Amino acid sequence: MCSLLLLMVAIFTLTPDAARAQTPAPAFQQRSFITPFPRSDRYHLHVIGDGLATGLADGLEQAFKKDNTLKVINSTHGSASLTRPRYVNWSAMIDKYAEQSPMHIAVVMMGINDVRKIRTNKGNISWGSDGWRDAYAKEVDNLIKILKSKNVAVYWMGLPVMAKPKYSEHLAFINSIIRERAYVNNIKFIDSWSGFVDQNGDFTSYGPDLTGQNRRLRQNDGISFTRHGNRKLASYVEVLVRRDLNEARAERNIPLAGDEDEQSALLSKPQAGEDNDVADAAEQASEATDKDADSAGKTEERSGETTAQNTPSGGSDTAGQADKSASQTASPRTPAFLPGNAPHGETILGDIDNGVTSLATVSSMTDLNAGIAAGERRLPVTERLYYRVLVKGESLKSKPNRADDFKWPRS
């Protein structure tokens, strides 16, 4: 009996405030692609991959040579490959790289050694077959998973065009696999193919460098890059990394910056006015209606004439506009995100004249499936329209009487 009384007293004395005090603080919710809290004073960028990645590392070292906030580490091997899973333990290699130097950013470039059959414990898989594609995609997923488990921001540089057309076709096939897996795994794929072709889309050893001067960009073997070519190749990575670093610093250097728990509490709050748009619209509409009514009353008192014919019409119009504004605000067509918290999609780069590079981001939230009501079926990522057209490069069937309908005679 005594024990029961003590238990009841303990339950009633445990106030809500005490219960909240025992609740652990919410974990920091990262919104930038690169972590805003590196484990050292400088960000460490590791370049991982084969012989082409070695040249890319040289170009990135030049790109960030004067930047004291980022250090480039060359973690490449000339024979690196994803087609020998029995002989390469990527998990152990990444652990080794991370032990030698902190790893915050990883730029992967691999594939020139992968145009061959894949050896597994169950036998060999022929190059280019469906089984080869599935097995290679699995190895790409595995490497991405290992890097992301260490909270590393992963960028995957696509393979460039080659001098031999057949070899270019093989590498384009590998690019299609990497592009797909990068998108599905929410990392950033960087396409540099168009930066090293001529006006006809064919391989060229010469082209404009970062200053616009015509330079030799590729070596005589039609595979490797010159010093100017490596610097241009690195510029595709540099643009994205610098932009994401700025986002990470903006997230870190918020007003009244404190420790991670304090920043988490601040960042978890919605921006001012974000949740009260509907209420603000209704309040503004109410004020507008009151002003119209007061104005109508004063006019009637001064003129002594009846305004019964005008007042209902004016009030109705104002209220209708207010209702329309409130309904539009209450039912947004696209989801709203806090700055820096939108889903990361695939960034597509395109070269424009005079050294200007265009950036376009394709996200899973840009298609109509994002607005489907809860409970309805959503298409998998790989079956959605934007993915099939912009990622896989499929062409859509034309609709009757549309501009791309070339059927004759016309229906």
mmCIF file of C-alpha atoms in Angstrom:
data_model
loop_
_atom_site.group_PDB
_atom_site.id
_atom_site.type_symbol
_atom_site.label_atom_id
_atom_site.label_comp_id
_atom_site.label_asym_id
_atom_site.label_seq_id
_atom_site.Cartn_x
_atom_site.Cartn_y
_atom_site.Cartn_z
ATOM 1 C CA MET A 1 0.000 0.000 0.000
ATOM 2 C CA CYS A 2 2.820 2.333 0.898
ATOM 3 C CA SER A 3 4.550 1.593 -2.389
ATOM 4 C CA LEU A 4 1.363 2.378 -4.304
ATOM 5 C CA LEU A 5 1.013 5.767 -2.571
ATOM 6 C CA LEU A 6 4.623 6.660 -3.354
ATOM 7 C CA LEU A 7 4.086 5.766 -7.020
ATOM 8 C CA MET A 8 0.971 7.957 -7.247
ATOM 9 C CA VAL A 9 2.798 10.887 -5.645
ATOM 10 C CA ALA A 10 5.649 10.512 -8.143
ATOM 11 C CA ILE A 11 3.224 10.506 -11.092
ATOM 12 C CA PHE A 12 1.392 13.655 -9.983
ATOM 13 C CA THR A 13 4.568 15.547 -9.156
ATOM 14 C CA LEU A 14 6.027 14.909 -12.618
ATOM 15 C CA THR A 15 4.837 18.105 -14.264
ATOM 16 C CA PRO A 16 4.768 18.690 -18.061
ATOM 17 C CA ASP A 17 7.718 21.048 -17.701
ATOM 18 C CA ALA A 18 9.759 18.339 -16.034
ATOM 19 C CA ALA A 19 8.797 15.874 -18.757
ATOM 20 C CA ARG A 20 9.877 18.324 -21.436
ATOM 21 C CA ALA A 21 13.162 18.888 -19.650
ATOM 22 C CA GLN A 22 13.883 15.169 -19.906
ATOM 23 C CA THR A 23 13.141 15.108 -23.635
ATOM 24 C CA PRO A 24 16.368 15.241 -25.699
ATOM 25 C CA ALA A 25 16.927 18.293 -27.878
ATOM 26 C CA PRO A 26 16.006 17.834 -31.542
ATOM 27 C CA ALA A 27 18.883 16.924 -33.827
ATOM 28 C CA PHE A 28 20.209 19.551 -36.195
ATOM 29 C CA GLN A 29 18.424 19.348 -39.530
ATOM 30 C CA GLN A 30 20.898 20.019 -42.322
ATOM 31 C CA ARG A 31 19.458 21.880 -45.278
ATOM 32 C CA SER A 32 22.514 22.648 -47.384
ATOM 33 C CA PHE A 33 24.007 19.959 -49.638
ATOM 34 C CA ILE A 34 27.404 20.334 -47.936
ATOM 35 C CA THR A 35 27.545 20.042 -44.157
ATOM 36 C CA PRO A 36 27.616 23.485 -42.486
ATOM 37 C CA PHE A 37 29.675 22.098 -39.591
ATOM 38 C CA PRO A 38 32.943 20.547 -40.865
ATOM 39 C CA ARG A 39 35.059 18.701 -38.338
ATOM 40 C CA SER A 40 38.002 20.997 -39.043
ATOM 41 C CA ASP A 41 38.651 24.634 -39.828
ATOM 42 C CA ARG A 42 38.754 23.870 -43.569
ATOM 43 C CA TYR A 43 36.582 21.827 -45.857
ATOM 44 C CA HIS A 44 38.383 18.808 -47.304
ATOM 45 C CA LEU A 45 37.475 17.782 -50.849
ATOM 46 C CA HIS A 46 38.607 14.311 -51.924
ATOM 47 C CA VAL A 47 38.829 13.428 -55.608
ATOM 48 C CA ILE A 48 38.189 9.687 -56.073
ATOM 49 C CA GLY A 49 38.587 7.792 -59.327
ATOM 50 C CA ASP A 50 40.872 6.713 -62.157
ATOM 51 C CA GLY A 51 43.464 8.399 -64.397
ATOM 52 C CA LEU A 52 41.075 11.084 -65.640
ATOM 53 C CA ALA A 53 40.179 11.885 -62.037
ATOM 54 C CA THR A 54 43.875 12.466 -61.334
ATOM 55 C CA GLY A 55 43.898 15.285 -63.893
ATOM 56 C CA LEU A 56 40.622 16.581 -62.464
ATOM 57 C CA ALA A 57 42.257 16.761 -59.030
ATOM 58 C CA ASP A 58 45.077 18.875 -60.499
ATOM 59 C CA GLY A 59 42.532 21.224 -62.037
ATOM 60 C CA LEU A 60 40.621 21.550 -58.762
ATOM 61 C CA GLU A 61 43.820 22.305 -56.869
ATOM 62 C CA GLN A 62 44.383 25.207 -59.247
ATOM 63 C CA ALA A 63 40.752 26.325 -58.930
ATOM 64 C CA PHE A 64 40.863 26.502 -55.114
ATOM 65 C CA LYS A 65 44.541 27.417 -54.783
ATOM 66 C CA LYS A 66 43.790 30.825 -53.259
ATOM 67 C CA ASP A 67 40.815 29.654 -51.186
ATOM 68 C CA ASN A 68 41.925 29.067 -47.599
ATOM 69 C CA THR A 69 38.574 27.539 -46.644
ATOM 70 C CA LEU A 70 38.895 24.417 -48.816
ATOM 71 C CA LYS A 71 41.651 21.869 -49.355
ATOM 72 C CA VAL A 72 41.746 19.450 -52.313
ATOM 73 C CA ILE A 73 43.076 15.930 -51.648
ATOM 74 C CA ASN A 74 44.045 13.655 -54.539
ATOM 75 C CA SER A 75 42.707 10.190 -53.587
ATOM 76 C CA THR A 76 42.795 8.716 -57.091
ATOM 77 C CA HIS A 77 44.360 5.589 -58.626
ATOM 78 C CA GLY A 78 45.055 5.223 -62.324
ATOM 79 C CA SER A 79 43.604 1.692 -62.417
ATOM 80 C CA ALA A 80 40.503 2.407 -60.322
ATOM 81 C CA SER A 81 37.412 0.577 -61.565
ATOM 82 C CA LEU A 82 33.946 -0.568 -60.533
ATOM 83 C CA THR A 83 34.022 -3.754 -62.634
ATOM 84 C CA ARG A 84 36.258 -5.695 -60.237
ATOM 85 C CA PRO A 85 34.198 -5.892 -57.030
ATOM 86 C CA ARG A 86 36.055 -9.031 -55.908
ATOM 87 C CA TYR A 87 39.393 -7.223 -55.830
ATOM 88 C CA VAL A 88 38.443 -3.712 -54.682
ATOM 89 C CA ASN A 89 37.008 -3.053 -51.229
ATOM 90 C CA TRP A 90 35.695 0.474 -51.573
ATOM 91 C CA SER A 91 34.472 0.582 -47.985
ATOM 92 C CA ALA A 92 37.991 -0.039 -46.660
ATOM 93 C CA MET A 93 39.497 2.438 -49.125
ATOM 94 C CA ILE A 94 37.081 5.216 -48.152
ATOM 95 C CA ASP A 95 37.795 4.531 -44.473
ATOM 96 C CA LYS A 96 41.504 4.849 -45.207
ATOM 97 C CA TYR A 97 41.023 8.154 -47.049
ATOM 98 C CA ALA A 98 38.893 9.531 -44.202
ATOM 99 C CA GLU A 99 41.499 8.525 -41.606
ATOM 100 C CA GLN A 100 44.301 10.243 -43.487
ATOM 101 C CA SER A 101 42.310 13.449 -43.929
ATOM 102 C CA PRO A 102 38.742 14.515 -43.006
ATOM 103 C CA MET A 103 36.269 14.023 -45.829
ATOM 104 C CA HIS A 104 33.479 16.563 -46.296
ATOM 105 C CA ILE A 105 33.155 16.595 -50.086
ATOM 106 C CA ALA A 106 33.833 13.784 -52.566
ATOM 107 C CA VAL A 107 34.159 14.280 -56.325
ATOM 108 C CA VAL A 108 34.041 10.918 -58.100
ATOM 109 C CA MET A 109 35.134 10.346 -61.702
ATOM 110 C CA MET A 110 35.422 6.779 -62.928
ATOM 111 C CA GLY A 111 34.710 4.650 -65.974
ATOM 112 C CA ILE A 112 37.539 4.694 -68.524
ATOM 113 C CA ASN A 113 38.686 1.280 -67.190
ATOM 114 C CA ASP A 114 35.174 -0.175 -67.029
ATOM 115 C CA VAL A 115 34.487 -1.024 -70.686
ATOM 116 C CA ARG A 116 34.883 -4.758 -70.054
ATOM 117 C CA LYS A 117 33.053 -7.690 -68.523
ATOM 118 C CA ILE A 118 32.288 -7.720 -64.827
ATOM 119 C CA ARG A 119 33.780 -10.523 -62.776
ATOM 120 C CA THR A 120 31.671 -11.774 -59.882
ATOM 121 C CA ASN A 121 31.668 -14.795 -57.615
ATOM 122 C CA LYS A 122 28.972 -16.299 -59.819
ATOM 123 C CA GLY A 123 30.899 -15.798 -63.049
ATOM 124 C CA ASN A 124 31.499 -13.153 -65.710
ATOM 125 C CA ILE A 125 28.857 -10.764 -67.026
ATOM 126 C CA SER A 126 29.215 -9.703 -70.675
ATOM 127 C CA TRP A 127 29.814 -6.020 -71.422
ATOM 128 C CA GLY A 128 26.759 -4.009 -72.440
ATOM 129 C CA SER A 129 24.147 -6.617 -71.505
ATOM 130 C CA ASP A 130 21.168 -5.936 -69.258
ATOM 131 C CA GLY A 131 22.866 -7.934 -66.550
ATOM 132 C CA TRP A 132 25.997 -5.780 -66.920
ATOM 133 C CA ARG A 133 23.946 -2.623 -66.562
ATOM 134 C CA ASP A 134 22.248 -3.903 -63.402
ATOM 135 C CA ALA A 135 25.528 -5.117 -61.882
ATOM 136 C CA TYR A 136 27.316 -1.821 -62.641
ATOM 137 C CA ALA A 137 24.410 0.199 -61.229
ATOM 138 C CA LYS A 138 24.667 -1.874 -58.057
ATOM 139 C CA GLU A 139 28.376 -1.003 -57.715
ATOM 140 C CA VAL A 140 27.644 2.697 -58.257
ATOM 141 C CA ASP A 141 24.934 2.541 -55.579
ATOM 142 C CA ASN A 142 27.344 0.829 -53.207
ATOM 143 C CA LEU A 143 30.036 3.499 -53.562
ATOM 144 C CA ILE A 144 27.489 6.297 -53.131
ATOM 145 C CA LYS A 145 26.046 4.596 -50.043
ATOM 146 C CA ILE A 146 29.494 4.289 -48.448
ATOM 147 C CA LEU A 147 30.253 7.974 -49.006
ATOM 148 C CA LYS A 148 26.848 9.216 -47.843
ATOM 149 C CA SER A 149 27.092 7.116 -44.664
ATOM 150 C CA LYS A 150 29.972 9.408 -43.656
ATOM 151 C CA ASN A 151 27.878 12.561 -44.257
ATOM 152 C CA VAL A 152 29.886 13.393 -47.367
ATOM 153 C CA ALA A 153 28.504 15.625 -50.127
ATOM 154 C CA VAL A 154 28.954 13.562 -53.305
ATOM 155 C CA TYR A 155 29.470 14.977 -56.800
ATOM 156 C CA TRP A 156 29.924 12.556 -59.699
ATOM 157 C CA MET A 157 31.673 13.921 -62.786
ATOM 158 C CA GLY A 158 30.422 12.386 -66.014
ATOM 159 C CA LEU A 159 32.885 10.978 -68.536
ATOM 160 C CA PRO A 160 33.851 13.237 -71.471
ATOM 161 C CA VAL A 161 33.716 12.579 -75.193
ATOM 162 C CA MET A 162 36.602 10.555 -76.637
ATOM 163 C CA ALA A 163 38.486 10.631 -79.954
ATOM 164 C CA LYS A 164 37.351 7.132 -80.973
ATOM 165 C CA PRO A 165 33.603 7.194 -81.737
ATOM 166 C CA LYS A 166 33.038 3.608 -80.544
ATOM 167 C CA TYR A 167 34.763 4.306 -77.238
ATOM 168 C CA SER A 168 32.631 7.438 -76.854
ATOM 169 C CA GLU A 169 29.492 5.339 -77.315
ATOM 170 C CA HIS A 170 30.646 2.978 -74.569
ATOM 171 C CA LEU A 171 31.345 5.815 -72.154
ATOM 172 C CA ALA A 172 28.025 7.466 -72.991
ATOM 173 C CA PHE A 173 26.371 4.171 -71.985
ATOM 174 C CA ILE A 174 28.229 4.247 -68.654
ATOM 175 C CA ASN A 175 27.234 7.907 -68.202
ATOM 176 C CA SER A 176 23.569 6.979 -68.599
ATOM 177 C CA ILE A 177 23.857 4.479 -65.757
ATOM 178 C CA ILE A 178 25.720 6.870 -63.460
ATOM 179 C CA ARG A 179 23.311 9.726 -64.223
ATOM 180 C CA GLU A 180 20.345 7.537 -63.307
ATOM 181 C CA ARG A 181 21.870 6.230 -60.072
ATOM 182 C CA ALA A 182 23.038 9.719 -59.069
ATOM 183 C CA TYR A 183 19.520 11.028 -59.436
ATOM 184 C CA VAL A 184 17.915 8.140 -57.550
ATOM 185 C CA ASN A 185 20.487 8.421 -54.721
ATOM 186 C CA ASN A 186 20.113 12.217 -54.476
ATOM 187 C CA ILE A 187 23.679 13.195 -55.342
ATOM 188 C CA LYS A 188 24.826 15.616 -58.040
ATOM 189 C CA PHE A 189 25.812 14.402 -61.487
ATOM 190 C CA ILE A 190 27.938 16.825 -63.529
ATOM 191 C CA ASP A 191 27.825 16.523 -67.310
ATOM 192 C CA SER A 192 30.887 17.914 -69.122
ATOM 193 C CA TRP A 193 30.357 16.197 -72.507
ATOM 194 C CA SER A 194 29.299 19.321 -74.405
ATOM 195 C CA GLY A 195 32.331 21.277 -73.183
ATOM 196 C CA PHE A 196 34.793 19.291 -75.296
ATOM 197 C CA VAL A 197 33.047 18.902 -78.646
ATOM 198 C CA ASP A 198 32.987 21.012 -81.799
ATOM 199 C CA GLN A 199 30.001 22.697 -83.422
ATOM 200 C CA ASN A 200 28.896 19.344 -84.854
ATOM 201 C CA GLY A 201 29.013 17.571 -81.513
ATOM 202 C CA ASP A 202 32.164 15.599 -82.395
ATOM 203 C CA PHE A 203 35.401 15.217 -80.446
ATOM 204 C CA THR A 204 37.920 18.031 -80.764
ATOM 205 C CA SER A 205 41.342 18.454 -79.187
ATOM 206 C CA TYR A 206 41.050 22.244 -79.191
ATOM 207 C CA GLY A 207 38.557 24.626 -77.690
ATOM 208 C CA PRO A 208 38.138 27.755 -75.575
ATOM 209 C CA ASP A 209 39.695 27.769 -72.122
ATOM 210 C CA LEU A 210 38.314 29.702 -69.145
ATOM 211 C CA THR A 211 39.583 32.986 -70.603
ATOM 212 C CA GLY A 212 37.977 32.332 -73.991
ATOM 213 C CA GLN A 213 41.269 31.703 -75.807
ATOM 214 C CA ASN A 214 41.509 28.721 -78.125
ATOM 215 C CA ARG A 215 43.754 26.132 -76.476
ATOM 216 C CA ARG A 216 44.738 22.503 -76.836
ATOM 217 C CA LEU A 217 42.558 20.713 -74.274
ATOM 218 C CA ARG A 218 43.189 17.003 -74.997
ATOM 219 C CA GLN A 219 46.322 14.899 -75.266
ATOM 220 C CA ASN A 220 47.389 12.946 -78.366
ATOM 221 C CA ASP A 221 45.834 9.737 -77.007
ATOM 222 C CA GLY A 222 42.363 11.286 -77.385
ATOM 223 C CA ILE A 223 41.554 10.447 -73.762
ATOM 224 C CA SER A 224 43.616 12.505 -71.312
ATOM 225 C CA PHE A 225 43.467 16.272 -70.829
ATOM 226 C CA THR A 226 46.140 18.924 -71.042
ATOM 227 C CA ARG A 227 46.718 21.394 -68.207
ATOM 228 C CA HIS A 228 44.214 23.822 -69.724
ATOM 229 C CA GLY A 229 41.771 20.958 -70.314
ATOM 230 C CA ASN A 230 41.971 19.787 -66.701
ATOM 231 C CA ARG A 231 41.359 23.335 -65.505
ATOM 232 C CA LYS A 232 38.302 23.653 -67.728
ATOM 233 C CA LEU A 233 37.045 20.248 -66.592
ATOM 234 C CA ALA A 234 37.465 21.316 -62.969
ATOM 235 C CA SER A 235 35.453 24.481 -63.596
ATOM 236 C CA TYR A 236 32.282 22.409 -63.981
ATOM 237 C CA VAL A 237 32.774 21.120 -60.450
ATOM 238 C CA GLU A 238 33.977 24.456 -59.098
ATOM 239 C CA VAL A 239 30.762 26.274 -60.025
ATOM 240 C CA LEU A 240 28.565 23.844 -58.098
ATOM 241 C CA VAL A 241 30.870 23.414 -55.105
ATOM 242 C CA ARG A 242 31.280 27.160 -54.568
ATOM 243 C CA ARG A 243 27.530 27.671 -54.751
ATOM 244 C CA ASP A 244 26.868 24.871 -52.251
ATOM 245 C CA LEU A 245 29.623 26.134 -49.949
ATOM 246 C CA ASN A 246 27.914 29.522 -49.872
ATOM 247 C CA GLU A 247 24.648 27.828 -48.907
ATOM 248 C CA ALA A 248 26.399 25.893 -46.139
ATOM 249 C CA ARG A 249 28.040 29.038 -44.769
ATOM 250 C CA ALA A 250 24.730 30.902 -44.883
ATOM 251 C CA GLU A 251 23.138 28.117 -42.864
ATOM 252 C CA ARG A 252 25.987 28.150 -40.375
ATOM 253 C CA ASN A 253 26.304 31.905 -39.927
ATOM 254 C CA ILE A 254 22.715 32.645 -38.985
ATOM 255 C CA PRO A 255 21.883 35.605 -36.710
ATOM 256 C CA LEU A 256 22.663 34.979 -33.027
ATOM 257 C CA ALA A 257 24.569 31.853 -34.031
ATOM 258 C CA GLY A 258 25.048 29.433 -31.139
ATOM 259 C CA ASP A 259 25.672 25.754 -30.770
ATOM 260 C CA GLU A 260 23.949 23.114 -32.901
ATOM 261 C CA ASP A 261 20.962 22.752 -30.550
ATOM 262 C CA GLU A 262 20.292 26.495 -30.549
ATOM 263 C CA GLN A 263 20.588 26.690 -34.337
ATOM 264 C CA SER A 264 18.277 23.700 -34.683
ATOM 265 C CA ALA A 265 15.655 25.477 -32.599
ATOM 266 C CA LEU A 266 15.929 28.585 -34.767
ATOM 267 C CA LEU A 267 15.985 26.778 -38.110
ATOM 268 C CA SER A 268 13.005 24.616 -37.208
ATOM 269 C CA LYS A 269 10.786 27.679 -36.919
ATOM 270 C CA PRO A 270 8.935 28.745 -40.083
ATOM 271 C CA GLN A 271 9.729 32.125 -41.498
ATOM 272 C CA ALA A 272 7.622 35.019 -40.335
ATOM 273 C CA GLY A 273 4.300 35.200 -42.105
ATOM 274 C CA GLU A 274 4.766 31.831 -43.812
ATOM 275 C CA ASP A 275 2.002 30.054 -41.884
ATOM 276 C CA ASN A 276 -0.287 33.083 -41.595
ATOM 277 C CA ASP A 277 -0.674 34.014 -45.258
ATOM 278 C CA VAL A 278 -4.344 33.068 -45.292
ATOM 279 C CA ALA A 279 -5.078 34.961 -42.078
ATOM 280 C CA ASP A 280 -3.235 38.036 -43.360
ATOM 281 C CA ALA A 281 -5.160 37.945 -46.632
ATOM 282 C CA ALA A 282 -8.468 37.686 -44.782
ATOM 283 C CA GLU A 283 -7.501 40.507 -42.447
ATOM 284 C CA GLN A 284 -6.514 42.744 -45.354
ATOM 285 C CA ALA A 285 -9.767 41.942 -47.106
ATOM 286 C CA SER A 286 -11.731 42.803 -43.972
ATOM 287 C CA GLU A 287 -9.931 46.116 -43.607
ATOM 288 C CA ALA A 288 -10.563 46.924 -47.266
ATOM 289 C CA THR A 289 -14.281 46.170 -46.845
ATOM 290 C CA ASP A 290 -14.512 48.344 -43.716
ATOM 291 C CA LYS A 291 -12.786 51.236 -45.497
ATOM 292 C CA ASP A 292 -15.220 50.969 -48.420
ATOM 293 C CA ALA A 293 -18.168 50.930 -46.044
ATOM 294 C CA ASP A 294 -16.917 53.967 -44.107
ATOM 295 C CA SER A 295 -16.248 55.841 -47.342
ATOM 296 C CA ALA A 296 -19.733 55.043 -48.608
ATOM 297 C CA GLY A 297 -21.325 56.208 -45.343
ATOM 298 C CA LYS A 298 -19.484 59.528 -45.338
ATOM 299 C CA THR A 299 -20.400 60.187 -48.963
ATOM 300 C CA GLU A 300 -24.066 59.509 -48.204
ATOM 301 C CA GLU A 301 -24.055 61.877 -45.246
ATOM 302 C CA ARG A 302 -22.418 64.705 -47.234
ATOM 303 C CA SER A 303 -24.493 64.436 -50.381
ATOM 304 C CA GLY A 304 -27.785 63.404 -48.768
ATOM 305 C CA GLU A 305 -28.285 61.046 -51.689
ATOM 306 C CA THR A 306 -28.861 57.326 -51.435
ATOM 307 C CA THR A 307 -25.991 55.032 -52.329
ATOM 308 C CA ALA A 308 -27.937 51.840 -52.024
ATOM 309 C CA GLN A 309 -27.285 50.980 -55.661
ATOM 310 C CA ASN A 310 -23.494 51.379 -55.436
ATOM 311 C CA THR A 311 -22.668 50.121 -51.949
ATOM 312 C CA PRO A 312 -23.709 46.456 -52.366
ATOM 313 C CA SER A 313 -21.895 46.242 -55.705
ATOM 314 C CA GLY A 314 -18.656 47.718 -54.385
ATOM 315 C CA GLY A 315 -18.743 45.629 -51.229
ATOM 316 C CA SER A 316 -19.465 42.484 -53.215
ATOM 317 C CA ASP A 317 -16.562 43.088 -55.577
ATOM 318 C CA THR A 318 -14.163 43.726 -52.719
ATOM 319 C CA ALA A 319 -15.288 40.694 -50.784
ATOM 320 C CA GLY A 320 -15.085 38.552 -53.925
ATOM 321 C CA GLN A 321 -11.556 39.694 -54.606
ATOM 322 C CA ALA A 322 -10.643 39.066 -50.966
ATOM 323 C CA ASP A 323 -12.157 35.585 -51.042
ATOM 324 C CA LYS A 324 -10.385 34.843 -54.306
ATOM 325 C CA SER A 325 -7.057 36.065 -52.898
ATOM 326 C CA ALA A 326 -7.519 34.042 -49.716
ATOM 327 C CA SER A 327 -8.478 30.895 -51.644
ATOM 328 C CA GLN A 328 -5.473 31.217 -53.932
ATOM 329 C CA THR A 329 -3.212 31.652 -50.927
ATOM 330 C CA ALA A 330 -4.824 28.777 -49.063
ATOM 331 C CA SER A 331 -4.442 26.364 -52.002
ATOM 332 C CA PRO A 332 -0.959 26.787 -53.469
ATOM 333 C CA ARG A 333 -0.336 24.803 -56.620
ATOM 334 C CA THR A 334 3.234 23.901 -55.726
ATOM 335 C CA PRO A 335 4.752 22.885 -52.373
ATOM 336 C CA ALA A 336 6.572 25.612 -50.450
ATOM 337 C CA PHE A 337 10.017 25.096 -48.964
ATOM 338 C CA LEU A 338 12.188 27.120 -46.666
ATOM 339 C CA PRO A 339 15.291 28.604 -48.337
ATOM 340 C CA GLY A 340 17.858 25.892 -48.965
ATOM 341 C CA ASN A 341 15.430 23.122 -47.975
ATOM 342 C CA ALA A 342 14.080 22.233 -51.420
ATOM 343 C CA PRO A 343 14.800 18.695 -52.637
ATOM 344 C CA HIS A 344 18.102 18.387 -54.451
ATOM 345 C CA GLY A 345 17.636 17.304 -58.034
ATOM 346 C CA GLU A 346 19.985 16.856 -60.933
ATOM 347 C CA THR A 347 21.869 19.943 -62.064
ATOM 348 C CA ILE A 348 22.265 20.221 -65.832
ATOM 349 C CA LEU A 349 25.033 22.490 -67.096
ATOM 350 C CA GLY A 350 25.212 24.031 -70.526
ATOM 351 C CA ASP A 351 27.862 26.214 -72.099
ATOM 352 C CA ILE A 352 26.857 29.593 -73.524
ATOM 353 C CA ASP A 353 29.082 31.886 -75.539
ATOM 354 C CA ASN A 354 31.622 34.198 -73.849
ATOM 355 C CA GLY A 355 32.408 31.755 -71.052
ATOM 356 C CA VAL A 356 28.905 31.806 -69.515
ATOM 357 C CA THR A 357 27.546 28.543 -68.069
ATOM 358 C CA SER A 358 23.814 27.949 -67.630
ATOM 359 C CA LEU A 359 22.507 25.908 -64.700
ATOM 360 C CA ALA A 360 19.169 24.098 -64.578
ATOM 361 C CA THR A 361 17.993 21.853 -61.742
ATOM 362 C CA VAL A 362 15.537 19.031 -62.312
ATOM 363 C CA SER A 363 13.859 17.984 -59.084
ATOM 364 C CA SER A 364 11.281 15.357 -58.224
ATOM 365 C CA MET A 365 9.074 18.174 -56.903
ATOM 366 C CA THR A 366 8.743 19.820 -60.319
ATOM 367 C CA ASP A 367 6.345 17.306 -61.810
ATOM 368 C CA LEU A 368 2.627 16.877 -61.274
ATOM 369 C CA ASN A 369 3.028 13.830 -59.032
ATOM 370 C CA ALA A 370 4.119 16.160 -56.224
ATOM 371 C CA GLY A 371 0.577 17.490 -55.867
ATOM 372 C CA ILE A 372 -1.175 14.139 -55.665
ATOM 373 C CA ALA A 373 -3.415 13.848 -52.640
ATOM 374 C CA ALA A 374 -2.443 11.516 -49.830
ATOM 375 C CA GLY A 375 -3.498 7.934 -50.408
ATOM 376 C CA GLU A 376 -3.342 8.065 -54.205
ATOM 377 C CA ARG A 377 -0.736 6.093 -56.124
ATOM 378 C CA ARG A 378 2.502 7.905 -56.991
ATOM 379 C CA LEU A 379 4.686 6.875 -59.884
ATOM 380 C CA PRO A 380 8.208 5.665 -59.067
ATOM 381 C CA VAL A 381 10.949 8.191 -59.813
ATOM 382 C CA THR A 382 12.205 6.282 -62.848
ATOM 383 C CA GLU A 383 8.729 6.273 -64.459
ATOM 384 C CA ARG A 384 7.959 9.971 -64.181
ATOM 385 C CA LEU A 385 7.829 12.224 -67.199
ATOM 386 C CA TYR A 386 10.720 14.586 -66.351
ATOM 387 C CA TYR A 387 12.969 11.612 -65.493
ATOM 388 C CA ARG A 388 12.264 9.754 -68.733
ATOM 389 C CA VAL A 389 12.799 12.858 -70.895
ATOM 390 C CA LEU A 390 15.524 14.857 -69.121
ATOM 391 C CA VAL A 391 17.490 12.070 -67.417
ATOM 392 C CA LYS A 392 17.098 9.018 -69.652
ATOM 393 C CA GLY A 393 16.674 11.035 -72.881
ATOM 394 C CA GLU A 394 13.535 9.287 -74.121
ATOM 395 C CA SER A 395 11.381 10.961 -76.757
ATOM 396 C CA LEU A 396 7.669 11.306 -76.084
ATOM 397 C CA LYS A 397 4.954 10.242 -78.491
ATOM 398 C CA SER A 398 3.423 13.150 -80.345
ATOM 399 C CA LYS A 399 -0.209 14.116 -79.869
ATOM 400 C CA PRO A 400 -2.548 14.460 -82.871
ATOM 401 C CA ASN A 401 -2.470 17.893 -84.547
ATOM 402 C CA ARG A 402 0.377 19.101 -82.341
ATOM 403 C CA ALA A 403 3.454 20.760 -83.889
ATOM 404 C CA ASP A 404 5.480 17.549 -83.569
ATOM 405 C CA ASP A 405 2.777 15.454 -85.243
ATOM 406 C CA PHE A 406 4.168 14.698 -88.722
ATOM 407 C CA LYS A 407 1.606 12.064 -89.666
ATOM 408 C CA TRP A 408 0.147 12.457 -93.162
ATOM 409 C CA PRO A 409 -2.568 12.948 -94.091
ATOM 410 C CA ARG A 410 -3.683 15.018 -91.138
ATOM 411 C CA SER A 411 -6.387 13.452 -89.015
#
